[in-house]
Every structure is written in structure tokens, then in C-alpha cells.
CSV table of C-alpha atoms in Angstrom, one decimal:
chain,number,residue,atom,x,y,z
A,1,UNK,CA,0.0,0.0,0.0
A,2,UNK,CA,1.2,3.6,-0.5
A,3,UNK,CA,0.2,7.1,0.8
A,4,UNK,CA,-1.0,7.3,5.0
A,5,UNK,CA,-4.0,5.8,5.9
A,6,UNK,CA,-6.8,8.0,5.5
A,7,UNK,CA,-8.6,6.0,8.3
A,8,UNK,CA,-6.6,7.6,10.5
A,9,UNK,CA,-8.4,11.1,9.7
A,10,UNK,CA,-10.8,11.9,12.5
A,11,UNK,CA,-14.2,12.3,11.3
A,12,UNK,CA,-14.0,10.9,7.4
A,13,UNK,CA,-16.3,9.5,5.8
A,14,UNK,CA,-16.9,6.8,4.5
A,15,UNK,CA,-17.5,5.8,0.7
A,16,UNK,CA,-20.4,3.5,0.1
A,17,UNK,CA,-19.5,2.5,-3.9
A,18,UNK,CA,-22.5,1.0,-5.3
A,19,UNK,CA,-24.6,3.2,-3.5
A,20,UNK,CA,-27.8,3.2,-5.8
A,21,UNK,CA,-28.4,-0.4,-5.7
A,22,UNK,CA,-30.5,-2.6,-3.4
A,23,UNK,CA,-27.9,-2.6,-0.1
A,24,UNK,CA,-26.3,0.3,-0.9
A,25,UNK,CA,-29.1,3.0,-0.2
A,26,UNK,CA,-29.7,1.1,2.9
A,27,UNK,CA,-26.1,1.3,3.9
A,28,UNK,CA,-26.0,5.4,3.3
A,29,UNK,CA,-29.6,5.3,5.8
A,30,UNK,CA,-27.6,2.8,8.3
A,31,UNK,CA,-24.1,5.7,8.4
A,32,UNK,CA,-26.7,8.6,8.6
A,33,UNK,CA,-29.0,7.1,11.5
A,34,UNK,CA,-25.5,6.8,13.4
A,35,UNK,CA,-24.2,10.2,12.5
A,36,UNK,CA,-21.4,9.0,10.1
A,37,UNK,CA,-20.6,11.5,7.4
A,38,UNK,CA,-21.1,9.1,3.8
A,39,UNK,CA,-19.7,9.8,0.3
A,40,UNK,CA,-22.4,7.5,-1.8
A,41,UNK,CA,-20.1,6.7,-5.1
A,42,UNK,CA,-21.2,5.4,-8.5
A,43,UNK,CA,-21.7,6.1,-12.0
A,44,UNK,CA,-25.0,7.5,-11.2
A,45,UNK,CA,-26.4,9.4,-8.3
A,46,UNK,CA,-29.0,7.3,-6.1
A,47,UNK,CA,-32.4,8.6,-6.4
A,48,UNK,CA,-32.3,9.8,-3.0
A,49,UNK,CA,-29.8,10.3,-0.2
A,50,UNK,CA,-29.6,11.2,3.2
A,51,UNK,CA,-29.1,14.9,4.2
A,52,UNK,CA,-25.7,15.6,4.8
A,53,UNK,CA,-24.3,12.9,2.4
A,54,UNK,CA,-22.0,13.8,-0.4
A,55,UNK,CA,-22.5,12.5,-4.0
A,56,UNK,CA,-19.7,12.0,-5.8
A,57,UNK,CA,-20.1,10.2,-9.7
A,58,UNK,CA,-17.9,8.7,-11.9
A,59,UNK,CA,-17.6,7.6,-15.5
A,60,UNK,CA,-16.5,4.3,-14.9
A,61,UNK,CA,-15.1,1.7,-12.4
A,62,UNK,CA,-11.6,1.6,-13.1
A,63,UNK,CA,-8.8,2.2,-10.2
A,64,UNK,CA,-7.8,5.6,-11.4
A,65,UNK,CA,-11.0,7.3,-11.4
A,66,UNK,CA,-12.2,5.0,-8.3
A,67,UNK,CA,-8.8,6.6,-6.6
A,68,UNK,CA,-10.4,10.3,-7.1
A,69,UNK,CA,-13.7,10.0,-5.5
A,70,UNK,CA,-12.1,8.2,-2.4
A,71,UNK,CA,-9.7,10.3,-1.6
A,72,UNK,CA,-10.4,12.0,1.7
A,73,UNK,CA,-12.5,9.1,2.8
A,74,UNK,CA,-11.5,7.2,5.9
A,75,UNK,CA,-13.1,3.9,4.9
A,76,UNK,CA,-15.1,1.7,2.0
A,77,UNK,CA,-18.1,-0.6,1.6
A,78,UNK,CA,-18.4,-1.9,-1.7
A,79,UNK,CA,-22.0,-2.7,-2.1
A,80,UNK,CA,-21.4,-3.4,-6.2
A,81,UNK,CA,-23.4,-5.9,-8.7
A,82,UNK,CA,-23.7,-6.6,-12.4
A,83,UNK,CA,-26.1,-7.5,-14.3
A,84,UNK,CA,-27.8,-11.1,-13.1
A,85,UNK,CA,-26.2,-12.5,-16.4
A,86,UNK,CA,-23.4,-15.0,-16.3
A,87,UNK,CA,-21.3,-13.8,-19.2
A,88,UNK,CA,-21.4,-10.4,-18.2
A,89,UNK,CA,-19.9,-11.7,-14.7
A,90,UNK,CA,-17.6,-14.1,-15.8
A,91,UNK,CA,-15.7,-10.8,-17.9
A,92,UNK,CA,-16.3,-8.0,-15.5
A,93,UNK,CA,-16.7,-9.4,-11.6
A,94,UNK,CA,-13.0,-9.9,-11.3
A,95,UNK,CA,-11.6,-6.8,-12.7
A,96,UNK,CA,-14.6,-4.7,-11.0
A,97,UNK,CA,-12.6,-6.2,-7.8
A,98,UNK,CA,-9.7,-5.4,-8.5
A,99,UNK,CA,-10.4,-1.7,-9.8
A,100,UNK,CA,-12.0,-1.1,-5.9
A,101,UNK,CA,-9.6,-3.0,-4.3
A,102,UNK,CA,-6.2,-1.3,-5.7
A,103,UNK,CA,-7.7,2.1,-5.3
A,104,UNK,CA,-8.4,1.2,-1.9
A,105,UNK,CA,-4.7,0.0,-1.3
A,106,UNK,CA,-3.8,3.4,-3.3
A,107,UNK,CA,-5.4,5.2,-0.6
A,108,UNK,CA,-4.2,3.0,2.5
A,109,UNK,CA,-8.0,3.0,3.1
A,110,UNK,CA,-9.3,-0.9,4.9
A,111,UNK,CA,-12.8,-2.5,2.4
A,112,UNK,CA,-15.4,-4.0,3.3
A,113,UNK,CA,-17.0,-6.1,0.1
A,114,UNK,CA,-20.0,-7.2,0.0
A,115,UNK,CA,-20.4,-11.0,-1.6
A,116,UNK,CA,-23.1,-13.7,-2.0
A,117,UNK,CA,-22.4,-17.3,-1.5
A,118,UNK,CA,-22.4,-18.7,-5.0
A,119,UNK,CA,-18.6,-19.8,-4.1
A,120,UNK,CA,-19.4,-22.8,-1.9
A,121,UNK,CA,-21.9,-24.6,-4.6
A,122,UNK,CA,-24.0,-27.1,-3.8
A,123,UNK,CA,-22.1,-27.7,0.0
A,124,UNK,CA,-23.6,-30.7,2.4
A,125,UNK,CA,-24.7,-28.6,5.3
A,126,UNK,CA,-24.9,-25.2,6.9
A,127,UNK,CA,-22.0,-23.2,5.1
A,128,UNK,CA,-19.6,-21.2,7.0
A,129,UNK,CA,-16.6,-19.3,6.8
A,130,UNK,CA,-14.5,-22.4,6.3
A,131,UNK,CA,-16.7,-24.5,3.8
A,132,UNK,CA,-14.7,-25.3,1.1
A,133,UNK,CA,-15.0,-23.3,-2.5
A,134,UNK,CA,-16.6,-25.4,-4.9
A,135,UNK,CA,-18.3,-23.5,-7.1
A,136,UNK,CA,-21.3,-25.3,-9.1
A,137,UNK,CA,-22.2,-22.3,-11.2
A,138,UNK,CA,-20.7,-19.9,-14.1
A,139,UNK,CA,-22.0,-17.3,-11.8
A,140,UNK,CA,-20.0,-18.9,-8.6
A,141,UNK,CA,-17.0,-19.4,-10.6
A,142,UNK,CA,-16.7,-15.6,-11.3
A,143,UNK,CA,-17.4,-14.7,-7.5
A,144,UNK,CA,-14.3,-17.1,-7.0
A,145,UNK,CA,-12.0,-15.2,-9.7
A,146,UNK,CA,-13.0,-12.3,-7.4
A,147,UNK,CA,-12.2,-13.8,-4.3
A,148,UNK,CA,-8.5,-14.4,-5.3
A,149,UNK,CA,-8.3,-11.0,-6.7
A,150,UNK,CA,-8.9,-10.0,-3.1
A,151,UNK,CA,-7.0,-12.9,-1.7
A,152,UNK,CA,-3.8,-11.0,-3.6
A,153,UNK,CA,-4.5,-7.9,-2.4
A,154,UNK,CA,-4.6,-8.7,1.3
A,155,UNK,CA,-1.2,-10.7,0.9
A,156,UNK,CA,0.0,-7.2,-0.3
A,157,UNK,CA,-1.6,-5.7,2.9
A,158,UNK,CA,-4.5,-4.3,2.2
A,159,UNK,CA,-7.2,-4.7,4.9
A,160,UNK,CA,-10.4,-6.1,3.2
A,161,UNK,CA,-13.2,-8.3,5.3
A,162,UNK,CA,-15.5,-9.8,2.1
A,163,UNK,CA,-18.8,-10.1,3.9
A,164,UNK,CA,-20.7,-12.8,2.0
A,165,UNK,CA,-24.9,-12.8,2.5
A,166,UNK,CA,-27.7,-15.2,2.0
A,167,UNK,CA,-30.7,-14.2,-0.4
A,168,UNK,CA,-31.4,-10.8,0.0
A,169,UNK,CA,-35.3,-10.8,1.6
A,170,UNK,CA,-36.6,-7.3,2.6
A,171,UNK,CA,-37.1,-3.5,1.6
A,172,UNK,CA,-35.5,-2.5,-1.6
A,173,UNK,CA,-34.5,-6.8,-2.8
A,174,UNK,CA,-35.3,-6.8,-6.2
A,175,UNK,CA,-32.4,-8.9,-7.8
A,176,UNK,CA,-33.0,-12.4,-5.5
A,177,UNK,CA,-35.1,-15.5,-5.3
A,178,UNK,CA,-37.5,-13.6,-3.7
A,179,UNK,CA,-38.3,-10.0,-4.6
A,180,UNK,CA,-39.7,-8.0,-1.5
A,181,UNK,CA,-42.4,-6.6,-3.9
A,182,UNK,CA,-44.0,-10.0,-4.0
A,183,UNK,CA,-44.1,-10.7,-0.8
A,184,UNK,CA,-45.7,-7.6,0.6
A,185,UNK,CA,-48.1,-8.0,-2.4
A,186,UNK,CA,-48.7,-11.1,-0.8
A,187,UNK,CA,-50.0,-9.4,2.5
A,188,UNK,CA,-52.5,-7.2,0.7
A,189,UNK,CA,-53.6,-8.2,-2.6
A,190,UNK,CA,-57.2,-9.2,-2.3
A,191,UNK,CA,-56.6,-13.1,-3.8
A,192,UNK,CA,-52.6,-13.1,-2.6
A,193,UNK,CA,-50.4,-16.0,-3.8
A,194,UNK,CA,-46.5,-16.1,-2.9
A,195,UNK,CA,-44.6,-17.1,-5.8
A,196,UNK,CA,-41.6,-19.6,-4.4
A,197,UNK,CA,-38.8,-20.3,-6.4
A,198,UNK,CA,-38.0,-24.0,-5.9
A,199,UNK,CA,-39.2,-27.1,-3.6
A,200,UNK,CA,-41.3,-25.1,-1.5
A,201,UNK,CA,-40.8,-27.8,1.6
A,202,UNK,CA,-37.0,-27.4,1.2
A,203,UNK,CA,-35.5,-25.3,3.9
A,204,UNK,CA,-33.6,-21.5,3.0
A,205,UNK,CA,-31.8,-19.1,4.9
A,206,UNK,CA,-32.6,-15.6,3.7
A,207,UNK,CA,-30.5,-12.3,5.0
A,208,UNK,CA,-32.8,-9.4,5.9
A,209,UNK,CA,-31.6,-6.6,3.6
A,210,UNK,CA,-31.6,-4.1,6.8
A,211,UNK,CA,-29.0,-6.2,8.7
A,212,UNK,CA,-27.1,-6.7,6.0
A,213,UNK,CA,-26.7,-2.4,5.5
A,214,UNK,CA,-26.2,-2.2,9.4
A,215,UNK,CA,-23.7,-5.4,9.4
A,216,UNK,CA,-21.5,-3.6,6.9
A,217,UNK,CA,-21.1,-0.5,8.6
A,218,UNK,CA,-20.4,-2.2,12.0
A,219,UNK,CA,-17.8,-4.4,10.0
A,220,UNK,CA,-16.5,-1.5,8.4
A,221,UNK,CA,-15.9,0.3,11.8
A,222,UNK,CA,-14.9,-2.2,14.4
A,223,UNK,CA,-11.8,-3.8,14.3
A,224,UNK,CA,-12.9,-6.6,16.5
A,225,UNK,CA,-15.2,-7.6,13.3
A,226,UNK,CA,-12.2,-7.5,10.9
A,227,UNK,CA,-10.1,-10.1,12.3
A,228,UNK,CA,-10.7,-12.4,9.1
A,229,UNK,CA,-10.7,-12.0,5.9
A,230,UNK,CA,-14.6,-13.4,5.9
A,231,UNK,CA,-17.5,-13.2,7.4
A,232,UNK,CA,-20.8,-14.0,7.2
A,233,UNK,CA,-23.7,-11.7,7.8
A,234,UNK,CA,-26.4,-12.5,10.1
A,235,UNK,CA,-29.1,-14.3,8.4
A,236,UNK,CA,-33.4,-14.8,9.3
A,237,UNK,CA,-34.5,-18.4,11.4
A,238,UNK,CA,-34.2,-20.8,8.3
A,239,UNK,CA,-37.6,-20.9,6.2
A,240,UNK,CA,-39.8,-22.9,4.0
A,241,UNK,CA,-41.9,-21.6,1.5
A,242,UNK,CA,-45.0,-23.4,3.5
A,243,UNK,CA,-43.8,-21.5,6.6
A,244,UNK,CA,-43.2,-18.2,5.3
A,245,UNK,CA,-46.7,-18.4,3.4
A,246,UNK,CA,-48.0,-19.6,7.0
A,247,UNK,CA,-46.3,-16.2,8.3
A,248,UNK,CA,-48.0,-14.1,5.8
A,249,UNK,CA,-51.2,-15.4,6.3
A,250,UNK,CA,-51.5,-14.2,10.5
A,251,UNK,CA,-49.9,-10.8,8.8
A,252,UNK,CA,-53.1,-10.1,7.6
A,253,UNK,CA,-54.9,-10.3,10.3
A,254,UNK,CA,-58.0,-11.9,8.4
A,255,UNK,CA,-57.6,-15.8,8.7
A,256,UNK,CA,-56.8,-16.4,5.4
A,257,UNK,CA,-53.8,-18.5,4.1
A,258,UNK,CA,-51.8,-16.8,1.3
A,259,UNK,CA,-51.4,-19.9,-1.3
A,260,UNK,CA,-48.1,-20.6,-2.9
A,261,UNK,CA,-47.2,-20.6,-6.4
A,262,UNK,CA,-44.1,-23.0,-6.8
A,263,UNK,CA,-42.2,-22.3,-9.6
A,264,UNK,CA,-39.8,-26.0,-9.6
A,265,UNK,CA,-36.7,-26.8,-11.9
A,266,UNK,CA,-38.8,-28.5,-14.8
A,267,UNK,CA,-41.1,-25.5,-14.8
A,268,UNK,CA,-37.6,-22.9,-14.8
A,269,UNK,CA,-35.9,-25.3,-17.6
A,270,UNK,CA,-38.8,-24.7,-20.2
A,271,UNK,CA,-39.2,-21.0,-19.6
A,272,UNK,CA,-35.7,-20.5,-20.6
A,273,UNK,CA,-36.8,-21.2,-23.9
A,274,UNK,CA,-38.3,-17.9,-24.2
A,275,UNK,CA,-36.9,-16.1,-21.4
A,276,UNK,CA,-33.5,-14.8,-20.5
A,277,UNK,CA,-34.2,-14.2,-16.6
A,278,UNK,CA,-35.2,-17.8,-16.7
A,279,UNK,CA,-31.9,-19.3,-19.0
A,280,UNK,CA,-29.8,-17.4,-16.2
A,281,UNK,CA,-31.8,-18.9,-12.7
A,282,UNK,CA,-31.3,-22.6,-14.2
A,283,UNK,CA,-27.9,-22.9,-12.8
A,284,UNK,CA,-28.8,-21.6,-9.5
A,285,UNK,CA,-31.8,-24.1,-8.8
A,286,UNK,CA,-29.7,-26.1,-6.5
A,287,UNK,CA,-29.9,-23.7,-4.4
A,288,UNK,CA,-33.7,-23.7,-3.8
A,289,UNK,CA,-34.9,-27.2,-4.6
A,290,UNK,CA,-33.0,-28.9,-1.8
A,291,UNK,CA,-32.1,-27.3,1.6
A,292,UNK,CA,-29.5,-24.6,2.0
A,293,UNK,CA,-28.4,-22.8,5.3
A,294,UNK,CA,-25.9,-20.4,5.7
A,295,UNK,CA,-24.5,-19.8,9.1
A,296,UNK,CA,-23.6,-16.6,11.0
A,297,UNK,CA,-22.4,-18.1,14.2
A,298,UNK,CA,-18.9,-16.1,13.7
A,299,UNK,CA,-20.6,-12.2,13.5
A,300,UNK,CA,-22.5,-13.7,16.8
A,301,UNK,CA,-20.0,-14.8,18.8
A,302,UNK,CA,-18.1,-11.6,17.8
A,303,UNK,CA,-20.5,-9.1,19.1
A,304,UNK,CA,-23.9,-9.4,16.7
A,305,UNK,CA,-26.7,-9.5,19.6
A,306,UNK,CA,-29.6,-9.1,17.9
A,307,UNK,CA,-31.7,-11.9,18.0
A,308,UNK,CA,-32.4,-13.7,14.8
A,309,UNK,CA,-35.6,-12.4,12.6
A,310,UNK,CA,-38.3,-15.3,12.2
A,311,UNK,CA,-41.0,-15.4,9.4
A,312,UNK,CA,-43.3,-13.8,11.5
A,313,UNK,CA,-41.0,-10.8,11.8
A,314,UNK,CA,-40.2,-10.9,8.1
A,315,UNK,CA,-44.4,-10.8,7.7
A,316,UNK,CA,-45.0,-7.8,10.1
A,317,UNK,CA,-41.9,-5.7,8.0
A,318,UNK,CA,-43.7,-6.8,5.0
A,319,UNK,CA,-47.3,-5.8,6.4
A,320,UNK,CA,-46.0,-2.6,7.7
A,321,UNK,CA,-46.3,-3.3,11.0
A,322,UNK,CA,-43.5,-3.3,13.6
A,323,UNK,CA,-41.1,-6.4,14.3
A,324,UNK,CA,-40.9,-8.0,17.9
A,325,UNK,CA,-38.5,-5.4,20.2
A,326,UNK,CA,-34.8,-5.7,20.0
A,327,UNK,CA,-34.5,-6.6,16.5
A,328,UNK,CA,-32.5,-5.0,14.3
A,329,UNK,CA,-35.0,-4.3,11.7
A,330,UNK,CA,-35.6,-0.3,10.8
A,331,UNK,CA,-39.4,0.6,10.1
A,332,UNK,CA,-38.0,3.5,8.3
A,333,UNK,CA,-36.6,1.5,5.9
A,334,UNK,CA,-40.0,-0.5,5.1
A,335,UNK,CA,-41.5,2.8,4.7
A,336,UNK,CA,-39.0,4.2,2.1
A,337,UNK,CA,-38.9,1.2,0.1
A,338,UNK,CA,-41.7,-1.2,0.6
């Protein structure tokens, strides 16, 4: 790394690149509810920002111009996507990585990157930190290419935690298994039906997109939290599409059952005939026709107290009504993007 440490600036801020998309609005609400002074990056401004934040846009992701709008900041959360297409990750995951990641070690300035868990494939049992990589996917091989990108730049010191998620469920998911829109449609359409991706008895771990945006910035600001170079976020009470349906259902207060409307792996296969969405989920269906859990025993044991969000918690944030006390759920955030 060259240049001092800009983390050792009192009162920087800190960037948030990738701040337009689904986690990284939430992220610039999460640094303003705690006072921290934000720079939101991108190639775009977000639609909206907290007061006090400062916009700063760029023409394109590459280390020089990323170098620019960080300077002055004290830290980074990368919050960045692609397209859901695996081409388009498979060329342009890896380098977007590296273009954050050496302006970050330009600046002396520690990164917190946000990742899913396509990188552990189809794993036998809860995944954690140490499951082996064995990607199953084209769309898991790239987040792999960008996990040694990173794994290069922390042998050469820089100070990166990758923070890898679950399925983003909650305000402002859009690009996931389950988009938020459908499932608060699901709590007050007047015939609701939940559409579930996959075996809807198999068992899925989910990541409230709220904790995710208030996990980063804790990871981003307590040293205690970077003592790897991974770490799961904090992750809802495993699920069943029958349970979460169940959820929904006492949400609305009216006795009925919201139905399910599976959408399984033959059904998937034959849409992507005509559809690319659908070409681009039929590598992923392992991950929702048989059980997958992701663990976040580590972030707990570390300092995480918040008790884990159950479907009935996920149903009241979806109904608009408030979770159970001392959860770490924002109703703000329900408001603004429900």
C-alpha cells in the first residue's frame, strides 16, 4: 500500500460504492442514522440520499477514477453488482474487484465487500466461513475469480473483510429469489399468492436486507469484526416456502392462508426457452430445490446480539407493522422502500 491511511483522519467519511443499488441506499440510511458522514459513489447518483451525504459520480469503475472520488475518505463498503447474467460476470466481476480493491490500497483506506455465497456450490450442510469453495455455477466461478483477486490484495496488505450474504429478503430486494415486492403484495392483494422459487418444503436461509446495511457498517468500523478476511452476515431463522406463506397469512390479520405458487426446476428449464431471466436462474436451482443454510455463528459470537428475525418478523416488516423489540430491523426502511 502507499500514501498514510486516511482511516486515521478523525471524522472521514466513509464511501459506500455501489450506492444506488438494493444494499447500498440502505447502507448510506444505516451511516446517517448513526451520525457517520457518507460519500455515496457510482456512475449515477442514487435517487435519493440522506441529508448531509456527499455524491460523488464517476464515469466508470476503473482504479484511477475510483482513486479520485475516495480520496479524503476514511473507509469503503463496496456494495457493487452486475447484471444477473453470467457472461457479463464471468468478464467483468474480477476486474470490477480489483479496480476497488487497488484504489483502496492506493489510498491506504481498509474494504469491506460485499459478496453472495455462490462460491461454496452445492455444500452438504450449513455453510460457513471455512466450507470449502466449490463452485457449481458460471455465476459462482466468477465470484471465485474475485475472491482471489482479493485474496492478492490482502497478501500485499490491504485490509479487506468480504462479507458474503444469503438471499437478500426485505425492503428495496429486487435482484434475488424472492423480490420484497411480492411478498408484501402477498399481505394485501385481495386473492394473494406467494410465488416460491424451488421445492417449497426445502429449507432456505434468507438475510434481511436491513442487517445486511447495518452489518457492513459495524464491520466496516470495528476492528474486532475484521479479524478475518470473511465473514458471514447475520441471516433470518431458516424458512420454508410453506412456513413463510403460513407467516404471511396471520400478517393479515383476516384468517386467510396466502397460497403458494411454486415455480420448480422442470417449470424454470422450459421457460428458458423464451426467457433470458429464466436461462440465467437454471444454474442456480440447487440452491432452492433442496435445503441450503448459511451460518452466522462467527458475526455472533463476535459481538452481533440481535436476536435472529423469524418469518413472523419478516411478515409484520412486510405488512407494515412493527417487528418484535430488539431486533435490528428499521421501520424506516420498510417505509421508504416497501
Amino acid at each position: 500500500m502507499s500514501g498514510d491511511p486516511a482511516s486515521d483522519v478523525p471524522g472521514a467519511p466513509t464511501a459506500v460504492v455501489g450506492a444506488s443499488g438494493q444494499v447500498g441506499s440502505l447502507v448510506l440510511d444505516e451511516l446517517a442514522r448513526g451520525g457517520l458522514p457518507a460519500v455515496a459513489v457510482g456512475r449515477s447518483a442514487p435517487p435519493a440520499v440522506p441529508p448531509g451525504t456527499t455524491v460523488r459520480t464517476l464515469p466508470r469503475y476503473d482504479r484511477a477514477a475510483l482513486r479520485t472520488a475516495l480520496t479524503g475518505c476514511g473507509a469503503v463498503v463496496a456494495t457493487l453488482g452486475l447484471p444477473y447474467a453470467a457472461r457479463t460476470w464471468t468478464a467483468g466481476w474480477a476486474p470490477l474487484v480489483d479496480a476497488v480493491a487497488g484504489a483502496c490500497a492506493d489510498l491506504g483506506l481498509p474494504l469491506t465487500l460485499l459478496d453472495n455465497v455462490y462460491v461454496y456450490g452445492a455444500a452438504a450442510g450449513a455453510l460457513t466461513e471455512t466450507t470449502p469453495l466449490a463452485p457449481c455455477s458460471r455465476k459462482g466461478a466468477a465470484r471465485l475469480a474475485g475472491w482471489r483477486v482479493l485474496e492478492r490484495h490482502a497478501d500485499a496488505g490491504l485490509d479487506v473483510v468480504v462479507c458474503r450474504a444469503a438471499d437478500f429478503l426485505g425492503p428495496g430486494a429486487t435482484t434475488t429469489v424472492l423480490p420484497w415486492d411480492a411478498v408484501v403484495a402477498a399481505t394485501r392483494a385481495a386473492r394473494p399468492a406467494l410465488p416460491w422459487l424451488g421445492d417449497p418444503d426445502a429449507v432456505h436461509t434468507f438475510a434481511a436486507t436491513p442487517e445486511v446495511a447495518a452489518a457492513l457498517v459495524r464491520v466496516a468500523h470495528e476492528p474486532a469484526l475484521r479479524a478475518g478476511r470473511v465473514l458471514h452476515l447475520p441471516v433470518v431463522e431458516p424458512v420454508t416456502g410453506r412456513t413463510l406463506a403460513a407467516a404471511l397469512g396471520r400478517a393479515r390479520g383476516d384468517g386467510r392462508t396466502v397460497p403458494l405458487r411454486p415455480l420448480r426446476a422442470p417449470v424454470v428449464r422450459v421457460a428458458a426457452l423464451v426467457s433470458r431471466a429464466a436461462r440465467e436462474q437454471v444454474e442456480m436451482m440447487y440452491q432452492v430445490e433442496r435445503d441450503q443454510l448459511v451460518g452466522d455463528d462467527r458475526i455472533r459470537s463476535l459481538g452481533w446480539a440481535a436476536p435472529r428475525l423469524t418469518a413472523d418478523d419478516v411478515a409484520a416488516l412486510a405488512a407494515g407493522a412493527a417487528p418484535r423489540p430488539g431486533t435490528a430491523v428499521p421501520r424506516h426502511a420498510a417505509d421508504r422502500h416497501a
